[in-house]
CSV table of C-alpha atoms in Angstrom, one decimal:
chain,number,residue,atom,x,y,z
A,1,MET,CA,8.6,-3.5,-1.5
A,2,ALA,CA,5.5,-2.5,-3.6
A,3,GLU,CA,4.4,-5.4,-5.7
A,4,TYR,CA,1.5,-7.0,-7.5
A,5,THR,CA,-0.6,-9.6,-5.7
A,6,LYS,CA,-0.2,-13.1,-7.1
A,7,THR,CA,-3.4,-14.4,-8.6
A,8,PRO,CA,-4.3,-17.3,-10.9
A,9,THR,CA,-3.9,-14.8,-13.8
A,10,ASN,CA,-0.4,-13.5,-13.2
A,11,LYS,CA,1.2,-16.2,-11.0
A,12,LEU,CA,4.1,-17.9,-12.9
A,13,GLY,CA,4.0,-21.7,-13.0
A,14,ARG,CA,7.1,-23.2,-14.6
A,15,LEU,CA,10.5,-21.7,-13.7
A,16,ALA,CA,8.7,-19.5,-11.1
A,17,LYS,CA,12.1,-18.7,-9.6
A,18,ARG,CA,12.6,-16.3,-12.5
A,19,GLY,CA,9.4,-14.5,-11.7
A,20,ALA,CA,9.1,-11.0,-10.3
A,21,TYR,CA,6.1,-9.1,-9.1
A,22,ASP,CA,7.6,-5.9,-7.8
A,23,TYR,CA,6.6,-2.6,-9.4
A,24,GLU,CA,10.2,-1.6,-10.1
A,25,THR,CA,10.9,-4.7,-12.3
A,26,VAL,CA,7.5,-4.8,-14.0
A,27,HIS,CA,7.3,-1.1,-14.7
A,28,SER,CA,10.9,-0.6,-15.7
A,29,ILE,CA,10.7,-3.3,-18.4
A,30,ILE,CA,7.7,-1.6,-19.9
A,31,ASN,CA,9.2,1.9,-19.8
A,32,THR,CA,12.4,0.8,-21.4
A,33,CYS,CA,10.8,-1.3,-24.2
A,34,PRO,CA,10.5,0.5,-27.5
A,35,VAL,CA,7.5,-1.5,-28.7
A,36,LEU,CA,4.7,-2.9,-26.5
A,37,HIS,CA,2.5,-5.7,-27.8
A,38,VAL,CA,-1.1,-5.1,-27.0
A,39,SER,CA,-3.4,-8.1,-27.2
A,40,PHE,CA,-7.2,-8.4,-26.8
A,41,ASN,CA,-10.0,-10.7,-27.8
A,42,ASP,CA,-12.0,-10.0,-30.9
A,43,PRO,CA,-15.5,-11.5,-30.6
A,44,ASN,CA,-15.5,-11.9,-34.4
A,45,GLN,CA,-12.5,-14.3,-34.7
A,46,PRO,CA,-10.9,-17.0,-32.7
A,47,PHE,CA,-7.5,-15.3,-32.8
A,48,PRO,CA,-6.5,-12.6,-30.3
A,49,VAL,CA,-5.7,-9.3,-32.0
A,50,VAL,CA,-2.1,-8.2,-31.3
A,51,LEU,CA,-0.9,-4.6,-32.0
A,52,PRO,CA,2.6,-3.2,-31.7
A,53,MET,CA,2.1,0.1,-30.0
A,54,LEU,CA,4.0,2.8,-28.0
A,55,GLY,CA,3.3,3.5,-24.4
A,56,CYS,CA,4.6,3.8,-20.8
A,57,THR,CA,3.4,3.8,-17.2
A,58,GLY,CA,2.0,6.9,-15.5
A,59,ASN,CA,0.1,8.1,-12.5
A,60,TYR,CA,-2.1,11.1,-13.4
A,61,SER,CA,-3.3,11.7,-9.8
A,62,ASN,CA,0.3,11.8,-8.6
A,63,PRO,CA,2.4,12.7,-11.6
A,64,SER,CA,5.7,13.2,-9.7
A,65,SER,CA,5.4,9.8,-8.0
A,66,ASP,CA,8.1,7.1,-8.6
A,67,PRO,CA,6.9,4.3,-10.9
A,68,ASN,CA,9.3,2.0,-9.0
A,69,THR,CA,7.2,2.3,-5.8
A,70,THR,CA,3.8,3.6,-6.7
A,71,GLU,CA,0.7,2.2,-8.5
A,72,GLN,CA,0.7,2.9,-12.2
A,73,ASP,CA,-1.6,2.9,-15.1
A,74,ILE,CA,-0.4,2.3,-18.6
A,75,TYR,CA,-1.0,4.9,-21.3
A,76,ILE,CA,-0.8,3.6,-24.9
A,77,HIS,CA,-0.7,5.4,-28.2
A,78,GLY,CA,-0.3,4.1,-31.7
A,79,TYR,CA,-1.4,4.2,-35.2
A,80,VAL,CA,-3.7,1.2,-35.2
A,81,SER,CA,-6.5,-0.1,-37.3
A,82,GLY,CA,-8.9,1.5,-34.9
A,83,ARG,CA,-10.4,-1.8,-34.0
A,84,ILE,CA,-9.1,-1.7,-30.5
A,85,PHE,CA,-10.5,1.8,-29.9
A,86,GLN,CA,-13.8,0.8,-31.5
A,87,THR,CA,-14.0,-2.3,-29.4
A,88,SER,CA,-13.0,-0.4,-26.2
A,89,LYS,CA,-15.9,2.0,-26.8
A,90,GLU,CA,-18.3,-0.9,-27.0
A,91,THR,CA,-17.1,-2.4,-23.7
A,92,GLY,CA,-18.4,0.6,-21.8
A,93,ASP,CA,-17.2,1.8,-18.4
A,94,GLU,CA,-15.3,-1.3,-17.2
A,95,GLY,CA,-13.1,-1.2,-20.2
A,96,LEU,CA,-11.6,-3.7,-22.7
A,97,PRO,CA,-9.7,-6.6,-21.1
A,98,ILE,CA,-6.2,-6.4,-22.7
A,99,THR,CA,-2.8,-7.9,-22.1
A,100,VAL,CA,0.3,-5.7,-22.6
A,101,ALA,CA,3.6,-7.5,-23.2
A,102,ALA,CA,7.1,-6.0,-23.2
A,103,SER,CA,10.3,-8.1,-23.8
A,104,HIS,CA,14.0,-7.3,-24.0
A,105,MET,CA,16.5,-9.9,-25.3
A,106,ASP,CA,19.7,-9.5,-23.3
A,107,GLY,CA,21.9,-12.3,-24.5
A,108,LEU,CA,22.2,-15.6,-26.3
A,109,VAL,CA,23.3,-18.4,-23.9
A,110,LEU,CA,25.3,-21.1,-25.7
A,111,ALA,CA,25.7,-24.5,-23.9
A,112,LEU,CA,27.4,-27.7,-24.9
A,113,ALA,CA,24.1,-29.2,-25.9
A,114,PRO,CA,21.4,-27.3,-27.9
A,115,PHE,CA,18.9,-28.5,-25.4
A,116,HIS,CA,20.6,-26.3,-22.8
A,117,ASN,CA,20.9,-23.2,-24.9
A,118,SER,CA,18.9,-20.3,-23.6
A,119,CYS,CA,18.4,-16.6,-23.7
A,120,ASN,CA,19.0,-13.9,-21.1
A,121,TYR,CA,15.8,-11.8,-21.3
A,122,ARG,CA,13.4,-9.6,-19.4
A,123,SER,CA,9.7,-9.6,-20.0
A,124,SER,CA,6.7,-8.0,-18.4
A,125,ILE,CA,3.1,-9.1,-18.9
A,126,VAL,CA,0.4,-6.7,-17.7
A,127,TYR,CA,-3.3,-7.6,-17.6
A,128,GLY,CA,-5.7,-4.7,-17.4
A,129,TYR,CA,-8.8,-2.9,-18.5
A,130,ALA,CA,-8.4,-0.3,-21.3
A,131,THR,CA,-10.6,2.7,-21.8
A,132,LEU,CA,-10.4,5.5,-24.4
A,133,LEU,CA,-9.0,8.6,-22.7
A,134,THR,CA,-11.3,11.5,-23.1
A,135,ASP,CA,-10.3,14.1,-20.5
A,136,PRO,CA,-8.3,16.8,-22.4
A,137,GLU,CA,-6.0,17.5,-19.4
A,138,GLU,CA,-5.2,13.8,-18.9
A,139,ARG,CA,-4.8,13.3,-22.6
A,140,LEU,CA,-2.2,16.0,-22.7
A,141,TYR,CA,-0.5,14.5,-19.7
A,142,ALA,CA,-0.3,11.1,-21.4
A,143,MET,CA,1.0,12.5,-24.7
A,144,THR,CA,3.7,14.4,-22.9
A,145,LEU,CA,4.6,11.3,-20.9
A,146,ILE,CA,4.8,9.0,-23.9
A,147,THR,CA,6.8,11.5,-26.0
A,148,ASN,CA,9.3,12.1,-23.2
A,149,ASN,CA,9.5,8.3,-22.4
A,150,LEU,CA,10.9,7.8,-25.9
A,151,LEU,CA,13.2,10.9,-25.7
A,152,PRO,CA,13.4,12.8,-22.4
A,153,THR,CA,12.3,16.5,-22.6
A,154,ARG,CA,11.5,16.2,-26.4
A,155,TRP,CA,8.0,17.4,-25.7
A,156,GLU,CA,9.2,20.7,-24.2
A,157,LYS,CA,12.0,21.1,-26.8
A,158,SER,CA,9.8,20.7,-29.8
A,159,ARG,CA,6.6,22.6,-30.9
A,160,ASN,CA,3.9,22.7,-28.3
A,161,PRO,CA,1.2,23.1,-27.2
A,162,ALA,CA,-0.4,20.6,-29.6
A,163,THR,CA,-3.1,22.1,-31.8
A,164,THR,CA,-6.7,21.2,-31.1
A,165,ALA,CA,-6.8,19.2,-34.3
A,166,GLU,CA,-3.8,17.2,-33.1
A,167,LEU,CA,-5.3,16.6,-29.7
A,168,ASN,CA,-8.6,15.4,-31.2
A,169,SER,CA,-7.0,13.1,-33.7
A,170,THR,CA,-4.8,11.3,-31.3
A,171,SER,CA,-6.3,8.2,-29.6
A,172,ILE,CA,-4.9,7.2,-26.2
A,173,LEU,CA,-5.8,4.2,-24.2
A,174,LYS,CA,-5.6,4.2,-20.4
A,175,VAL,CA,-5.0,0.8,-19.0
A,176,ARG,CA,-6.1,0.2,-15.4
A,177,VAL,CA,-3.8,-2.6,-14.3
A,178,ALA,CA,-5.5,-5.6,-12.8
A,179,SER,CA,-2.6,-7.9,-12.5
A,180,ALA,CA,1.0,-8.1,-13.7
A,181,SER,CA,4.2,-10.1,-13.5
A,182,ALA,CA,7.7,-10.1,-14.9
A,183,LYS,CA,10.2,-12.9,-15.9
A,184,VAL,CA,13.9,-12.4,-15.9
A,185,ARG,CA,16.6,-14.8,-17.1
A,186,THR,CA,20.3,-14.0,-16.3
A,187,GLY,CA,23.6,-15.9,-16.0
A,188,GLY,CA,25.5,-18.3,-18.2
A,189,PRO,CA,24.9,-21.8,-19.6
A,190,HIS,CA,24.2,-24.8,-17.4
A,191,ASP,CA,25.3,-28.1,-18.9
A,192,ASP,CA,24.8,-31.7,-18.0
A,193,ARG,CA,27.5,-33.3,-16.0
A,194,ALA,CA,27.9,-35.9,-18.7
A,195,ASP,CA,28.6,-33.3,-21.4
A,196,TRP,CA,30.8,-31.3,-19.1
A,197,LYS,CA,33.0,-34.3,-18.4
A,198,ASN,CA,33.3,-35.1,-22.1
A,199,GLU,CA,36.7,-33.6,-22.6
A,200,ASP,CA,36.6,-33.7,-26.4
A,201,LEU,CA,33.2,-31.9,-26.4
A,202,ARG,CA,34.2,-29.4,-23.7
A,203,THR,CA,37.5,-28.4,-25.3
A,204,GLY,CA,35.9,-28.4,-28.8
A,205,THR,CA,32.7,-26.4,-28.2
A,206,TRP,CA,32.7,-22.7,-27.0
A,207,THR,CA,30.1,-22.1,-24.3
A,208,GLY,CA,29.1,-18.8,-22.8
A,209,VAL,CA,26.9,-15.8,-23.5
A,210,VAL,CA,26.8,-13.4,-26.5
A,211,PRO,CA,25.3,-10.2,-24.9
A,212,VAL,CA,22.9,-8.1,-27.0
A,213,TRP,CA,21.3,-4.6,-26.6
A,214,LEU,CA,19.6,-1.9,-28.6
A,215,GLN,CA,22.2,0.3,-30.2
A,216,TRP,CA,21.2,3.8,-31.2
A,217,GLY,CA,23.3,5.0,-34.1
A,218,GLU,CA,24.5,8.4,-35.4
A,219,PRO,CA,21.3,10.5,-36.1
A,220,ILE,CA,20.5,11.3,-39.7
A,221,PRO,CA,18.9,14.8,-40.3
A,222,GLY,CA,15.6,14.9,-42.1
A,223,LYS,CA,15.4,16.6,-45.5
A,224,ASP,CA,13.7,19.7,-43.9
A,225,ASN,CA,15.9,19.8,-40.9
A,226,GLY,CA,17.0,23.4,-40.2
A,227,LYS,CA,19.0,22.9,-37.0
A,228,VAL,CA,22.5,22.4,-38.3
A,229,GLU,CA,24.0,21.0,-35.0
A,230,ILE,CA,22.1,18.3,-33.3
A,231,GLU,CA,21.0,19.3,-29.8
A,232,GLY,CA,23.1,18.0,-26.9
A,233,TYR,CA,20.2,16.5,-25.0
A,234,ILE,CA,19.6,14.1,-28.0
A,235,GLU,CA,23.2,13.0,-28.1
A,236,ARG,CA,23.5,12.7,-24.4
A,237,TRP,CA,20.3,10.5,-24.3
A,238,ARG,CA,21.7,8.3,-27.2
A,239,VAL,CA,25.1,7.8,-25.6
A,240,LYS,CA,23.5,7.0,-22.2
A,241,GLU,CA,20.9,4.6,-23.6
A,242,ASN,CA,23.7,2.7,-25.5
A,243,GLN,CA,25.7,2.5,-22.3
A,244,LYS,CA,22.8,1.4,-20.2
A,245,GLY,CA,21.9,-1.3,-22.6
A,246,ARG,CA,25.4,-2.6,-22.9
A,247,VAL,CA,26.1,-2.5,-19.2
A,248,TYR,CA,22.8,-4.4,-18.4
A,249,ALA,CA,23.5,-7.1,-20.9
A,250,TYR,CA,27.1,-7.7,-19.5
A,251,GLU,CA,26.0,-7.5,-15.9
A,252,ALA,CA,23.2,-9.9,-16.5
A,253,ILE,CA,25.8,-12.6,-17.5
A,254,GLN,CA,27.4,-12.3,-14.1
A,255,LYS,CA,24.2,-12.7,-12.1
A,256,ASP,CA,23.0,-16.1,-11.1
A,257,ASP,CA,20.2,-17.8,-13.0
B,1,MET,CA,5.1,-12.9,-55.7
B,2,ALA,CA,3.9,-15.5,-53.2
B,3,GLU,CA,1.7,-13.8,-50.6
B,4,TYR,CA,-1.1,-14.2,-48.0
B,5,THR,CA,-4.7,-13.7,-49.1
B,6,LYS,CA,-6.3,-10.6,-47.6
B,7,THR,CA,-9.1,-11.5,-45.3
B,8,PRO,CA,-11.1,-9.6,-42.6
B,9,THR,CA,-8.6,-11.1,-40.1
B,10,ASN,CA,-5.3,-9.9,-41.6
B,11,LYS,CA,-6.3,-7.0,-43.8
B,12,LEU,CA,-4.9,-3.7,-42.5
B,13,GLY,CA,-7.2,-0.8,-42.1
B,14,ARG,CA,-5.6,2.4,-41.2
B,15,LEU,CA,-2.2,3.3,-42.9
B,16,ALA,CA,-2.8,0.3,-45.2
B,17,LYS,CA,0.0,1.7,-47.5
B,18,ARG,CA,2.4,0.4,-44.9
B,19,GLY,CA,1.0,-3.1,-45.1
B,20,ALA,CA,2.7,-6.1,-46.8
B,21,TYR,CA,1.4,-9.6,-47.3
B,22,ASP,CA,4.2,-11.3,-49.2
B,23,TYR,CA,5.9,-14.3,-47.8
B,24,GLU,CA,9.3,-12.7,-47.9
B,25,THR,CA,8.4,-9.7,-45.7
B,26,VAL,CA,6.2,-11.6,-43.3
B,27,HIS,CA,8.5,-14.6,-42.8
B,28,SER,CA,11.8,-12.6,-42.7
B,29,ILE,CA,10.6,-10.4,-39.8
B,30,ILE,CA,9.6,-13.5,-37.8
B,31,ASN,CA,12.9,-15.3,-38.6
B,32,THR,CA,15.1,-12.3,-37.6
B,33,CYS,CA,13.1,-11.4,-34.4
B,34,PRO,CA,14.8,-12.7,-31.3
B,35,VAL,CA,11.6,-12.9,-29.3
B,36,LEU,CA,8.1,-13.9,-30.6
B,37,HIS,CA,5.0,-12.9,-28.7
B,38,VAL,CA,2.5,-15.7,-28.7
B,39,SER,CA,-1.0,-14.8,-27.8
B,40,PHE,CA,-4.1,-17.0,-27.2
B,41,ASN,CA,-7.5,-16.9,-25.5
B,42,ASP,CA,-7.8,-18.5,-22.1
B,43,PRO,CA,-11.5,-19.5,-21.4
B,44,ASN,CA,-10.8,-19.0,-17.7
B,45,GLN,CA,-10.1,-15.2,-17.9
B,46,PRO,CA,-11.0,-12.2,-20.0
B,47,PHE,CA,-7.4,-11.4,-20.8
B,48,PRO,CA,-5.5,-13.1,-23.7
B,49,VAL,CA,-2.4,-15.0,-22.5
B,50,VAL,CA,0.8,-13.7,-24.0
B,51,LEU,CA,4.1,-15.6,-23.9
B,52,PRO,CA,7.5,-14.5,-25.1
B,53,MET,CA,8.9,-17.5,-27.0
B,54,LEU,CA,11.5,-18.6,-29.5
B,55,GLY,CA,10.6,-19.8,-32.9
B,56,CYS,CA,10.9,-19.6,-36.6
B,57,THR,CA,9.3,-20.6,-39.9
B,58,GLY,CA,9.8,-24.0,-41.5
B,59,ASN,CA,8.5,-26.4,-44.1
B,60,TYR,CA,8.9,-30.0,-43.0
B,61,SER,CA,7.6,-31.5,-46.2
B,62,ASN,CA,10.1,-29.4,-48.2
B,63,PRO,CA,12.9,-28.6,-45.9
B,64,SER,CA,15.2,-27.0,-48.5
B,65,SER,CA,12.5,-24.7,-49.8
B,66,ASP,CA,12.9,-20.9,-49.6
B,67,PRO,CA,10.8,-19.3,-46.9
B,68,ASN,CA,10.6,-16.1,-49.1
B,69,THR,CA,8.7,-17.9,-51.7
B,70,THR,CA,7.1,-21.0,-50.2
B,71,GLU,CA,4.3,-21.7,-47.6
B,72,GLN,CA,5.6,-22.0,-44.1
B,73,ASP,CA,4.5,-23.3,-40.7
B,74,ILE,CA,5.8,-21.7,-37.6
B,75,TYR,CA,7.6,-23.8,-35.0
B,76,ILE,CA,7.7,-22.5,-31.5
B,77,HIS,CA,9.7,-23.6,-28.5
B,78,GLY,CA,10.0,-22.0,-25.1
B,79,TYR,CA,10.0,-22.4,-21.4
B,80,VAL,CA,6.4,-21.6,-20.6
B,81,SER,CA,3.9,-22.1,-17.9
B,82,GLY,CA,2.6,-25.1,-19.8
B,83,ARG,CA,-0.8,-23.5,-20.1
B,84,ILE,CA,-0.5,-23.1,-23.8
B,85,PHE,CA,0.5,-26.7,-24.3
B,86,GLN,CA,-2.2,-27.9,-22.0
B,87,THR,CA,-4.8,-25.8,-23.8
B,88,SER,CA,-3.6,-26.9,-27.2
B,89,LYS,CA,-4.1,-30.5,-26.1
B,90,GLU,CA,-7.7,-29.8,-25.2
B,91,THR,CA,-8.5,-28.2,-28.5
B,92,GLY,CA,-8.0,-31.5,-30.3
B,93,ASP,CA,-7.0,-31.9,-34.0
B,94,GLU,CA,-7.9,-28.4,-35.3
B,95,GLY,CA,-5.4,-26.8,-32.9
B,96,LEU,CA,-5.4,-23.8,-30.6
B,97,PRO,CA,-6.1,-20.5,-32.4
B,98,ILE,CA,-3.1,-18.3,-31.6
B,99,THR,CA,-1.6,-15.1,-32.8
B,100,VAL,CA,2.2,-14.7,-33.2
B,101,ALA,CA,3.7,-11.2,-33.2
B,102,ALA,CA,7.2,-10.2,-34.2
B,103,SER,CA,8.4,-6.6,-34.1
B,104,HIS,CA,11.7,-4.8,-34.8
B,105,MET,CA,12.3,-1.1,-33.9
B,106,ASP,CA,14.5,0.5,-36.6
B,107,GLY,CA,14.6,4.1,-35.7
B,108,LEU,CA,13.1,7.0,-33.7
B,109,VAL,CA,11.6,9.6,-36.0
B,110,LEU,CA,11.8,13.1,-34.6
B,111,ALA,CA,9.6,15.8,-36.1
B,112,LEU,CA,9.1,19.5,-35.3
B,113,ALA,CA,5.9,18.7,-33.4
B,114,PRO,CA,5.5,15.7,-31.0
B,115,PHE,CA,2.3,14.8,-32.8
B,116,HIS,CA,4.4,14.0,-35.9
B,117,ASN,CA,7.0,11.9,-34.1
B,118,SER,CA,7.0,8.3,-35.3
B,119,CYS,CA,9.1,5.2,-35.3
B,120,ASN,CA,10.6,3.2,-38.2
B,121,TYR,CA,9.6,-0.4,-37.5
B,122,ARG,CA,8.8,-3.8,-39.0
B,123,SER,CA,6.2,-6.1,-37.5
B,124,SER,CA,4.6,-9.3,-38.6
B,125,ILE,CA,1.3,-10.7,-37.2
B,126,VAL,CA,0.5,-14.3,-38.0
B,127,TYR,CA,-2.8,-16.0,-37.2
B,128,GLY,CA,-2.8,-19.8,-37.0
B,129,TYR,CA,-3.7,-23.0,-35.4
B,130,ALA,CA,-1.2,-24.5,-33.0
B,131,THR,CA,-0.8,-28.2,-32.2
B,132,LEU,CA,1.7,-30.0,-30.0
B,133,LEU,CA,4.3,-31.6,-32.2
B,134,THR,CA,4.5,-35.4,-31.5
B,135,ASP,CA,6.3,-36.9,-34.5
B,136,PRO,CA,9.9,-37.6,-33.3
B,137,GLU,CA,11.4,-36.9,-36.8
B,138,GLU,CA,9.6,-33.6,-37.2
B,139,ARG,CA,10.4,-32.6,-33.6
B,140,LEU,CA,14.1,-33.1,-34.3
B,141,TYR,CA,13.7,-31.1,-37.5
B,142,ALA,CA,12.0,-28.3,-35.6
B,143,MET,CA,14.6,-28.2,-32.8
B,144,THR,CA,17.5,-28.1,-35.3
B,145,LEU,CA,15.7,-25.3,-37.2
B,146,ILE,CA,15.1,-23.2,-34.1
B,147,THR,CA,18.6,-23.7,-32.8
B,148,ASN,CA,20.2,-22.8,-36.1
B,149,ASN,CA,17.9,-19.9,-36.6
B,150,LEU,CA,19.4,-18.3,-33.5
B,151,LEU,CA,22.9,-19.2,-34.5
B,152,PRO,CA,23.5,-20.9,-37.8
B,153,THR,CA,25.2,-24.4,-37.6
B,154,ARG,CA,25.2,-24.3,-33.8
B,155,TRP,CA,23.1,-27.6,-33.8
B,156,GLU,CA,25.8,-29.4,-35.8
B,157,LYS,CA,28.7,-27.8,-33.9
B,158,SER,CA,27.5,-28.6,-30.4
B,159,ARG,CA,26.6,-32.0,-28.9
B,160,ASN,CA,24.1,-34.0,-30.8
B,161,PRO,CA,22.0,-36.1,-31.3
B,162,ALA,CA,19.8,-35.0,-28.4
B,163,THR,CA,19.2,-37.6,-25.8
B,164,THR,CA,15.7,-39.3,-25.6
B,165,ALA,CA,15.2,-37.5,-22.3
B,166,GLU,CA,15.9,-34.2,-23.9
B,167,LEU,CA,13.6,-34.9,-26.9
B,168,ASN,CA,10.8,-36.0,-24.6
B,169,SER,CA,11.1,-33.0,-22.3
B,170,THR,CA,11.0,-30.4,-25.0
B,171,SER,CA,7.6,-29.1,-26.1
B,172,ILE,CA,7.3,-27.7,-29.6
B,173,LEU,CA,4.2,-26.1,-31.1
B,174,LYS,CA,3.6,-26.3,-34.8
B,175,VAL,CA,1.5,-23.4,-36.1
B,176,ARG,CA,-0.5,-24.0,-39.3
B,177,VAL,CA,-0.8,-20.4,-40.7
B,178,ALA,CA,-4.3,-19.3,-41.5
B,179,SER,CA,-3.5,-15.7,-42.3
B,180,ALA,CA,-0.8,-13.1,-41.8
B,181,SER,CA,0.3,-9.6,-42.6
B,182,ALA,CA,3.2,-7.3,-42.0
B,183,LYS,CA,3.5,-3.6,-41.4
B,184,VAL,CA,6.6,-1.6,-42.2
B,185,ARG,CA,7.4,2.1,-41.5
B,186,THR,CA,10.4,3.7,-43.2
B,187,GLY,CA,11.6,7.2,-44.0
B,188,GLY,CA,12.0,10.5,-42.1
B,189,PRO,CA,9.7,12.9,-40.4
B,190,HIS,CA,6.8,14.6,-42.1
B,191,ASP,CA,5.9,18.0,-40.6
B,192,ASP,CA,3.0,20.4,-41.0
B,193,ARG,CA,3.6,23.2,-43.5
B,194,ALA,CA,2.9,25.7,-40.8
B,195,ASP,CA,5.6,24.3,-38.5
B,196,TRP,CA,8.0,23.9,-41.4
B,197,LYS,CA,7.6,27.6,-42.3
B,198,ASN,CA,8.1,28.7,-38.7
B,199,GLU,CA,11.8,29.7,-39.1
B,200,ASP,CA,12.5,30.0,-35.4
B,201,LEU,CA,11.0,26.5,-34.7
B,202,ARG,CA,12.7,25.0,-37.8
B,203,THR,CA,16.2,26.4,-37.1
B,204,GLY,CA,15.9,25.7,-33.4
B,205,THR,CA,14.6,22.1,-33.4
B,206,TRP,CA,16.6,19.1,-34.8
B,207,THR,CA,14.5,16.8,-36.9
B,208,GLY,CA,15.4,13.5,-38.4
B,209,VAL,CA,15.9,9.8,-37.5
B,210,VAL,CA,17.9,8.1,-34.8
B,211,PRO,CA,18.5,4.6,-36.2
B,212,VAL,CA,18.5,1.6,-33.8
B,213,TRP,CA,19.4,-2.1,-34.1
B,214,LEU,CA,20.3,-5.1,-32.0
B,215,GLN,CA,24.0,-5.0,-31.2
B,216,TRP,CA,25.7,-8.3,-30.3
B,217,GLY,CA,28.7,-7.6,-28.1
B,218,GLU,CA,31.9,-9.4,-27.3
B,219,PRO,CA,31.0,-12.9,-26.2
B,220,ILE,CA,31.8,-13.9,-22.5
B,221,PRO,CA,32.9,-17.5,-21.9
B,222,GLY,CA,30.9,-19.5,-19.3
B,223,LYS,CA,32.6,-20.7,-16.2
B,224,ASP,CA,33.0,-24.2,-17.5
B,225,ASN,CA,34.0,-23.2,-21.1
B,226,GLY,CA,36.9,-25.4,-22.2
B,227,LYS,CA,37.3,-24.0,-25.7
B,228,VAL,CA,39.9,-21.3,-25.2
B,229,GLU,CA,39.4,-19.6,-28.6
B,230,ILE,CA,35.9,-18.7,-29.6
B,231,GLU,CA,35.0,-20.5,-32.9
B,232,GLY,CA,35.1,-18.4,-36.1
B,233,TYR,CA,31.5,-19.2,-37.1
B,234,ILE,CA,30.2,-17.5,-33.9
B,235,GLU,CA,32.3,-14.4,-34.5
B,236,ARG,CA,31.4,-14.3,-38.2
B,237,TRP,CA,27.7,-14.6,-37.3
B,238,ARG,CA,28.0,-11.8,-34.7
B,239,VAL,CA,29.7,-9.4,-37.0
B,240,LYS,CA,27.4,-10.1,-39.8
B,241,GLU,CA,24.3,-9.7,-37.7
B,242,ASN,CA,25.5,-6.3,-36.4
B,243,GLN,CA,26.2,-5.1,-39.9
B,244,LYS,CA,22.8,-6.3,-41.2
B,245,GLY,CA,21.0,-4.6,-38.4
B,246,ARG,CA,22.9,-1.3,-38.8
B,247,VAL,CA,22.6,-1.3,-42.6
B,248,TYR,CA,18.9,-2.0,-42.5
B,249,ALA,CA,18.2,0.8,-40.0
B,250,TYR,CA,20.2,3.4,-42.1
B,251,GLU,CA,18.7,2.3,-45.4
B,252,ALA,CA,15.2,2.4,-44.0
B,253,ILE,CA,15.7,6.2,-43.4
B,254,GLN,CA,16.3,6.7,-47.1
B,255,LYS,CA,13.2,4.8,-48.2
B,256,ASP,CA,9.9,6.6,-48.7
B,257,ASP,CA,7.2,6.3,-46.0
């Protein structure tokens, strides 16, 4: 199984049993997460800069390769203050060291004692070097990838090609992955034997998991929309996403922790 | 209106019109976000450390004060590698400079051209100094706060008080906020006039918003659950959360961008 090498940077310490390093787990969490949190150091302040951005994994040299089994870069696009792009310009060829975080909440785990409450979740943390993408061909590849990662085939089904002005005014970061890991919590609550044997407590306190997922609702047409009937590929995507999210959240409860 | 002062750290550059600095917006996003991304610099590596954690805002000196109008600290709890707590010990009294990020995705905004696609979202970024909480009374306050922020009254309705062992083995960070801001995108798509006047494109491409929210599903009892009927406060919370999320996502579409 293709996976990331454990290093002092990505190796999980506490609760290491929840750790995963394989491409499939790390990349799928990133590619299904609607918002990525991109963090980097700003020499002018003690606090890291964190930006919510859109992005996904890709492999430009082998576009049809499977992200579950092949090396990936991360392409990131977003309306940002520009600081990250400015800073990445200044860092030169090696690129700006950044950390990309993606997390899904899958359920609230309720135990007899608050101390044992937990959450079912999936999170990926990727460490890499970000550079501003300049090659027009690869920029087009990345924009198509990011658009279709949000809604499959939307790029082809909406106006394209992009105009030169659009291509020039869109900033895209390419992150060369240095190291990565994922952490996944599944299952139900685990209580202390003492609490569990406390009959009054046990029969008086509901314990279990409340599953949670992202629910995509009935689409609302924009004021200038001219397509009376919503296209089938949008509805099929929406229904499928809702089902995938729900199924994962419920299946996670049945898995061991 | 109580708000954070604009500084070079928190002031939004690009798309500043989407920025908000008032307590209500910044704090409510944090307190409704199931996962917070906590980021800090690690002197041993070029990449910021990012940890998904649980937390919420609070004011220990004035517990009953309204987070929408009064100064808040952020209390954070989570199963972490321990690096953050170790590092925060080493930083001494001032505390560890950290950045706390919270983001909600509220909708996918589909335009005629991929370049104009967007997302409705809310995100808060808080910069502050984190110290390990040692005072037993305040630690208890923080644990109660974090538990009840996930599920109101769960602390009181499950086994308490916590045992000394539980209290001692729970690490809690208190973040003294130095600066913060929020960014909110609402509304529908905005297309270029040229695309909009392209009748074939406009009548052939659906544009609008697909709203999205966190959906809490039917709770699943744990294997040791002894409370046959789920308690009403859990079901009321679940139904209310789903409604709040759905209503926000739909209302956001009607607001201006």
